[in-house]
Coordinates of C-alpha atoms in Angstrom, one line a residue:
M1 CA 21.6 7.0 -9.5
A2 CA 23.1 4.8 -6.8
I3 CA 22.1 5.7 -3.3
N4 CA 23.7 4.8 0.1
P5 CA 21.2 3.1 2.3
S6 CA 23.2 4.0 5.3
D7 CA 22.1 7.6 4.8
Q8 CA 18.6 6.9 6.2
D9 CA 17.4 8.3 9.6
K10 CA 15.6 5.4 11.2
S11 CA 14.2 7.2 14.2
T12 CA 11.7 9.7 12.8
F13 CA 8.2 9.2 14.1
D14 CA 4.8 10.8 13.8
G15 CA 1.7 9.7 15.5
A16 CA -2.0 10.7 15.5
A17 CA -2.7 13.8 17.4
G18 CA -4.4 13.5 20.7
Q19 CA -3.9 9.7 21.3
D20 CA -0.6 8.4 22.6
R21 CA 0.1 4.7 21.8
P22 CA 3.7 4.2 22.9
E23 CA 3.4 0.5 22.4
L24 CA 2.6 1.0 18.7
R25 CA 5.4 3.6 18.4
E26 CA 7.9 1.1 19.9
V27 CA 6.8 -1.7 17.4
L28 CA 7.1 0.8 14.4
E29 CA 10.6 1.7 15.5
G30 CA 11.5 -1.9 15.8
I31 CA 10.3 -2.5 12.3
V32 CA 12.5 0.3 10.9
D33 CA 15.4 -1.1 13.0
S34 CA 14.8 -4.5 11.3
G35 CA 16.0 -2.8 8.0
I36 CA 12.7 -1.3 6.6
T37 CA 13.3 2.2 5.2
G38 CA 9.8 3.6 6.2
I39 CA 6.4 2.4 7.4
T40 CA 3.0 4.0 8.0
L41 CA 0.5 2.3 10.2
R42 CA -3.3 2.7 10.5
V43 CA -5.1 0.9 13.4
H44 CA -8.8 0.8 14.2
D45 CA -9.9 -0.8 17.4
E46 CA -11.9 -0.1 20.6
R47 CA -9.7 2.9 21.2
G48 CA -10.6 4.5 17.9
E49 CA -8.2 5.3 15.1
W50 CA -4.5 5.7 15.4
V51 CA -2.2 6.6 12.5
G52 CA 1.6 6.9 12.7
S53 CA 4.8 6.6 10.6
A54 CA 8.4 5.9 11.3
G55 CA 11.6 6.0 9.2
V56 CA 12.0 8.0 6.0
S57 CA 10.1 8.5 2.7
K58 CA 13.4 8.8 0.7
L59 CA 16.9 7.6 1.4
G60 CA 19.3 10.5 2.2
E61 CA 16.4 12.8 3.3
A62 CA 14.6 13.3 6.7
A63 CA 11.0 13.5 5.7
K64 CA 8.8 10.8 7.1
P65 CA 6.7 8.5 4.8
P66 CA 3.3 10.2 4.1
V67 CA 0.7 8.7 6.5
D68 CA -1.7 8.1 3.5
G69 CA 0.7 7.8 0.7
H70 CA 0.4 5.7 -2.4
V71 CA 2.1 2.4 -2.5
R72 CA 2.4 -0.7 -4.6
I73 CA 0.5 -3.2 -2.5
G74 CA 1.8 -6.4 -4.0
S75 CA -0.1 -9.6 -3.3
N76 CA -2.9 -7.7 -1.5
T77 CA -4.0 -7.4 -5.1
K78 CA -5.0 -11.0 -4.9
T79 CA -7.7 -10.1 -2.3
F80 CA -9.2 -7.5 -4.6
T81 CA -9.1 -9.9 -7.5
A82 CA -10.6 -12.8 -5.6
T83 CA -13.4 -10.4 -4.3
L84 CA -14.1 -9.4 -7.9
V85 CA -14.3 -13.0 -9.1
L86 CA -16.7 -13.8 -6.3
Q87 CA -18.8 -10.8 -7.1
L88 CA -19.1 -12.3 -10.7
V89 CA -20.1 -15.6 -9.2
A90 CA -22.8 -13.8 -7.3
E91 CA -24.0 -12.2 -10.6
G92 CA -24.3 -15.8 -12.1
R93 CA -21.5 -15.3 -14.7
F94 CA -19.9 -18.7 -13.6
G95 CA -19.7 -21.0 -10.6
L96 CA -16.9 -21.5 -8.2
D97 CA -16.5 -25.1 -9.4
T98 CA -16.8 -24.3 -13.1
P99 CA -13.8 -25.5 -15.0
V100 CA -11.7 -22.5 -16.0
A101 CA -11.3 -24.0 -19.6
D102 CA -14.9 -23.5 -20.1
H103 CA -14.2 -19.7 -20.5
L104 CA -10.5 -19.7 -21.3
S105 CA -10.3 -22.2 -24.1
G106 CA -7.1 -21.0 -25.7
F107 CA -4.5 -22.3 -23.3
G108 CA -5.1 -26.0 -23.2
L109 CA -5.9 -25.9 -19.4
D110 CA -6.5 -29.1 -17.5
R111 CA -10.3 -29.3 -17.3
R112 CA -10.0 -30.4 -13.7
I113 CA -8.8 -26.8 -12.8
T114 CA -11.7 -24.8 -11.4
V115 CA -12.4 -21.3 -10.5
R116 CA -12.1 -22.2 -6.8
M117 CA -8.7 -23.8 -7.4
L118 CA -7.3 -20.6 -8.9
L119 CA -8.4 -18.5 -5.9
Q120 CA -7.2 -21.0 -3.4
H121 CA -3.8 -21.8 -5.0
T122 CA -4.7 -25.5 -5.4
S123 CA -4.5 -25.7 -9.2
G124 CA -0.9 -26.9 -9.2
I125 CA 0.0 -24.5 -12.1
F126 CA 3.7 -23.4 -12.2
N127 CA 4.3 -20.0 -10.7
F128 CA 5.6 -17.8 -13.6
T129 CA 7.9 -15.8 -11.1
G130 CA 9.7 -19.1 -10.4
E131 CA 9.1 -22.3 -8.3
Y132 CA 11.0 -23.1 -5.1
Y133 CA 10.9 -26.7 -4.1
E134 CA 11.4 -28.2 -0.6
D135 CA 14.6 -30.0 -1.7
G136 CA 16.2 -26.7 -2.7
T137 CA 15.6 -27.0 -6.4
V138 CA 14.7 -23.8 -8.2
V139 CA 13.0 -23.6 -11.5
P140 CA 13.2 -20.0 -12.8
G141 CA 10.3 -18.2 -14.5
I142 CA 10.5 -14.6 -15.8
P143 CA 13.2 -12.2 -14.5
A144 CA 11.5 -11.3 -11.2
T145 CA 13.0 -9.5 -8.2
T146 CA 15.2 -12.5 -7.4
A147 CA 17.0 -12.0 -10.7
G148 CA 19.1 -9.0 -9.7
K149 CA 20.4 -6.8 -12.6
E150 CA 18.3 -8.7 -15.2
W151 CA 15.2 -7.6 -13.3
V152 CA 16.4 -4.1 -13.0
D153 CA 17.2 -4.0 -16.8
N154 CA 13.7 -5.3 -17.6
R155 CA 11.6 -3.3 -15.2
F156 CA 9.9 -1.2 -17.9
K157 CA 9.2 -4.1 -20.2
T158 CA 5.5 -5.0 -20.9
Y159 CA 4.6 -8.6 -20.2
P160 CA 1.1 -9.4 -21.6
P161 CA -0.8 -11.5 -19.1
A162 CA -1.4 -14.3 -21.7
E163 CA 2.4 -14.5 -22.2
L164 CA 2.9 -15.1 -18.5
V165 CA 0.3 -17.8 -18.4
R166 CA 1.8 -19.6 -21.5
L167 CA 5.2 -19.4 -19.9
A168 CA 3.8 -21.1 -16.8
L169 CA 1.9 -23.8 -18.7
S170 CA 5.1 -24.6 -20.6
K171 CA 6.5 -25.9 -17.3
P172 CA 5.6 -29.0 -15.5
A173 CA 2.8 -28.6 -13.0
R174 CA 3.7 -28.7 -9.4
F175 CA 0.9 -31.3 -8.6
E176 CA -2.4 -32.7 -9.8
P177 CA -5.2 -30.2 -9.6
G178 CA -6.9 -30.0 -6.2
T179 CA -4.5 -32.4 -4.5
D180 CA -2.2 -29.9 -2.7
W181 CA -1.5 -26.2 -2.1
S182 CA 1.2 -24.0 -3.5
Y183 CA 1.2 -20.2 -3.9
S184 CA 1.3 -19.3 -7.5
N185 CA 1.0 -15.9 -9.1
T186 CA -0.2 -17.6 -12.3
N187 CA -3.5 -18.4 -10.6
Y188 CA -4.4 -14.8 -10.3
V189 CA -3.3 -13.8 -13.8
L190 CA -5.7 -16.6 -15.0
A191 CA -8.4 -15.0 -12.8
R192 CA -7.8 -11.7 -14.4
L193 CA -8.2 -13.1 -17.9
L194 CA -11.3 -15.0 -16.7
I195 CA -12.8 -11.7 -15.6
E196 CA -12.0 -10.0 -18.8
Q197 CA -13.2 -12.8 -21.0
V198 CA -16.5 -13.2 -19.2
T199 CA -17.3 -9.5 -18.9
G200 CA -15.8 -8.2 -22.1
R201 CA -14.2 -5.4 -20.0
S202 CA -10.7 -4.8 -18.5
V203 CA -10.1 -5.9 -14.9
A204 CA -9.5 -2.2 -14.1
E205 CA -13.0 -1.3 -15.4
E206 CA -14.6 -4.1 -13.5
M207 CA -12.7 -3.3 -10.4
Q208 CA -14.0 0.3 -10.7
R209 CA -17.6 -0.9 -11.3
L210 CA -17.9 -3.4 -8.4
I211 CA -15.3 -2.3 -5.8
L212 CA -13.5 1.0 -6.2
G213 CA -16.4 3.1 -7.2
P214 CA -18.9 1.7 -4.7
L215 CA -16.5 2.1 -1.8
G216 CA -15.0 5.5 -2.9
L217 CA -11.5 4.2 -3.1
S218 CA -10.0 7.1 -5.0
G219 CA -6.5 6.2 -4.1
T220 CA -6.6 2.8 -5.5
V221 CA -5.9 1.7 -9.1
A222 CA -5.2 -1.4 -11.1
P223 CA -2.5 0.2 -13.3
T224 CA -1.8 -2.7 -15.8
T225 CA 1.3 -1.2 -17.5
Q226 CA 1.3 2.4 -16.0
T227 CA 4.7 3.2 -14.7
E228 CA 3.9 6.2 -12.6
I229 CA 2.6 6.1 -9.0
A230 CA 0.6 9.2 -7.8
E231 CA 1.9 11.6 -5.2
P232 CA 2.3 11.6 -2.3
H233 CA 4.4 8.4 -2.0
A234 CA 7.4 7.0 -0.4
H235 CA 10.3 5.7 -2.5
A236 CA 11.0 2.1 -3.3
Y237 CA 14.6 0.8 -3.8
Y238 CA 16.4 -2.2 -5.1
R239 CA 20.0 -3.3 -4.4
Y240 CA 21.9 -5.5 -6.9
E241 CA 25.4 -6.2 -8.1
D242 CA 26.7 -4.9 -11.4
A243 CA 30.3 -5.8 -12.6
G244 CA 31.2 -6.5 -9.0
E245 CA 29.9 -3.4 -7.6
E246 CA 26.9 -3.1 -5.3
R247 CA 24.3 -0.6 -6.5
T248 CA 21.1 0.7 -5.0
V249 CA 18.6 2.3 -7.4
D250 CA 15.2 3.9 -7.0
V251 CA 12.6 1.7 -8.6
T252 CA 9.5 3.6 -7.6
R253 CA 8.7 3.9 -11.3
L254 CA 8.3 0.6 -13.1
N255 CA 6.0 -1.4 -15.4
P256 CA 4.1 -3.6 -13.0
S257 CA 2.9 -5.9 -15.8
W258 CA 5.8 -8.3 -14.8
I259 CA 3.6 -9.4 -11.7
S260 CA 0.2 -8.6 -13.3
S261 CA -2.7 -9.4 -11.1
G262 CA -0.5 -11.4 -8.9
G263 CA 0.4 -8.1 -7.3
D264 CA 0.2 -5.0 -9.5
M265 CA -2.3 -2.7 -7.7
I266 CA -1.6 0.6 -6.0
S267 CA -3.5 1.8 -2.9
T268 CA -3.2 3.7 0.5
S269 CA -3.5 2.6 4.1
Q270 CA -6.9 4.4 4.3
D271 CA -8.3 2.7 1.2
L272 CA -7.0 -0.7 2.4
H273 CA -8.8 -0.1 5.7
T274 CA -12.0 0.8 3.9
F275 CA -11.7 -2.2 1.6
I276 CA -11.0 -4.9 4.3
S277 CA -13.6 -3.5 6.6
A278 CA -16.2 -3.5 3.8
L279 CA -15.3 -7.0 2.9
V280 CA -15.5 -8.6 6.3
S281 CA -18.7 -6.8 7.1
G282 CA -20.5 -8.3 4.1
R283 CA -20.8 -5.1 2.0
L284 CA -19.1 -6.6 -1.0
L285 CA -20.2 -10.3 -1.0
P286 CA -23.3 -12.3 -0.1
A287 CA -22.9 -14.1 3.2
E288 CA -22.4 -17.5 1.6
L289 CA -19.6 -16.4 -0.6
L290 CA -17.9 -14.5 2.2
A291 CA -18.0 -17.7 4.2
E292 CA -16.4 -19.6 1.3
M293 CA -13.8 -16.9 1.0
C294 CA -12.9 -17.1 4.7
T295 CA -12.9 -20.9 5.0
P296 CA -9.2 -21.8 5.1
R297 CA -7.3 -24.7 3.6
P298 CA -4.1 -25.7 5.5
T299 CA -0.8 -24.3 4.1
P300 CA 2.8 -25.3 5.0
A301 CA 2.9 -22.3 7.3
P302 CA 2.0 -23.2 10.9
G303 CA -1.3 -21.5 12.0
M304 CA -1.9 -20.1 8.5
G305 CA -4.7 -21.3 6.2
Y306 CA -5.7 -20.0 2.9
G307 CA -9.2 -19.3 1.8
L308 CA -10.2 -17.7 -1.5
G309 CA -7.8 -14.7 -1.9
V310 CA -7.2 -14.3 1.9
F311 CA -5.1 -15.9 4.5
V312 CA -6.8 -16.9 7.8
Q313 CA -4.2 -16.6 10.6
D314 CA -4.5 -18.2 14.0
I315 CA -3.4 -15.5 16.6
G316 CA -3.8 -17.8 19.7
R317 CA -6.5 -18.1 22.3
G318 CA -9.0 -19.2 19.7
G319 CA -8.7 -15.9 17.7
T320 CA -8.1 -15.5 14.0
V321 CA -7.6 -12.6 11.6
I322 CA -8.4 -12.3 7.9
T323 CA -5.3 -11.0 6.1
H324 CA -3.2 -10.7 3.1
N325 CA 0.2 -9.0 2.8
G326 CA 2.2 -8.2 -0.2
G327 CA 5.6 -6.7 -1.2
A328 CA 8.0 -6.6 -4.1
A329 CA 10.6 -4.3 -5.4
G330 CA 10.8 -2.0 -2.4
H331 CA 7.1 -1.4 -1.7
A332 CA 4.8 -3.4 0.6
A333 CA 1.4 -3.4 2.4
L334 CA -0.1 -5.2 5.2
M335 CA -3.9 -5.7 5.7
Y336 CA -5.4 -7.4 8.7
S337 CA -8.9 -7.5 10.3
T338 CA -10.8 -9.6 12.8
P339 CA -13.6 -11.5 11.1
D340 CA -16.1 -9.2 12.8
G341 CA -14.2 -6.1 11.8
S342 CA -13.9 -4.8 15.3
R343 CA -10.2 -4.4 15.0
A344 CA -8.2 -3.7 11.8
L345 CA -4.6 -2.9 10.9
T346 CA -3.3 -1.6 7.5
A347 CA 0.2 -0.5 6.8
T348 CA 2.4 0.6 3.9
L349 CA 6.1 0.1 3.6
N350 CA 9.1 1.2 1.6
Y351 CA 12.4 -0.6 1.8
V352 CA 15.5 -1.7 -0.1
D353 CA 14.6 -5.0 -1.9
D354 CA 17.3 -7.3 -3.3
A355 CA 17.8 -10.6 -5.1
A356 CA 18.3 -12.6 -1.9
L357 CA 15.1 -11.1 -0.3
S358 CA 17.4 -10.4 2.7
L359 CA 14.7 -8.4 4.6
A360 CA 12.1 -11.2 4.4
V361 CA 12.8 -12.9 7.8
P362 CA 13.4 -9.8 10.0
F363 CA 10.4 -8.1 8.4
Q364 CA 8.2 -11.2 9.0
Q365 CA 9.3 -11.2 12.7
A366 CA 8.6 -7.5 13.1
T367 CA 5.3 -7.8 11.4
Q368 CA 4.2 -10.6 13.9
R369 CA 5.2 -8.4 16.8
L370 CA 2.9 -5.7 15.3
V371 CA 0.0 -8.2 14.8
G372 CA 0.5 -9.5 18.4
E373 CA 0.4 -6.0 19.7
V374 CA -2.8 -5.0 17.9
F375 CA -4.8 -8.3 18.0
G376 CA -3.2 -10.2 20.9
R377 CA -4.8 -8.3 23.7

């Protein structure tokens, strides 16, 4: 069914009872004005907890997004996966500088590629969702959300993780292992296969054993190929052109294997807060491995370094936040914390995605306003 995005009511807002934070309300409204369909926000700081939402849960209806609804968290999955890998390092299953080929022998991996390089995006392996070069060259991978109707038509297809890796390895590497940095979803699919090979269990089982179960994250799942998303949830949309006609379709249901452990998990703003708070406080990793995780390598983005499954963002005046965000196919999530856990921000979003990623710039600008408001004081 095609839906008209102009039907949305952008002004709806709900905040936590008993605590007025007009500055947060204003930023939320600005994010909706930037084109986002709906957003929920959870902030923990010296003033306590504040939860609010703006926009709508479903195009054409007035209901606000559920403040603790389920959402596909995109690349926040990488932080969960990296944490799981580091927990296995702590168990002595392998080392950070172990060649990945020692455990995944069936792919012909360059033996210089280590576990650390996967988590840090320094392996040079082609990104199976496509590579975008500085000179404007694009080398396509699978039909991802930049593929328009082709992605829509394939959104229930199952992509085995090994198939995604083999596709990536059939393409030229972006650079020699360890010599540069480039964000590649393939690194985290290899991390998933490493987890499963070494433990003999699925990534979902290991995630439950080491993270979800101990933290009580009942709203978080690693769905693999599961197409459904639990209620309550806001709806995700995708806009594309078909035979010269623009269509907007509900893509809340899809098979997330197309992104695999590059971004397939589902969570809530509450669970994301519990997770990032536990992570930075040292409840999930030994101190030395947490320090490795949060030691950044420079990236092309100014003020933004990448550790092992987390970005380390400079917010000015000597401050940093530990963060990872993620979004694809009309759902997104934000996750930020100070290194000491004294302030944290998590958010879930629903929007109308498209092949041109047309919301990327206004969304990033609005997100930075939100980060500045919460962490810049």
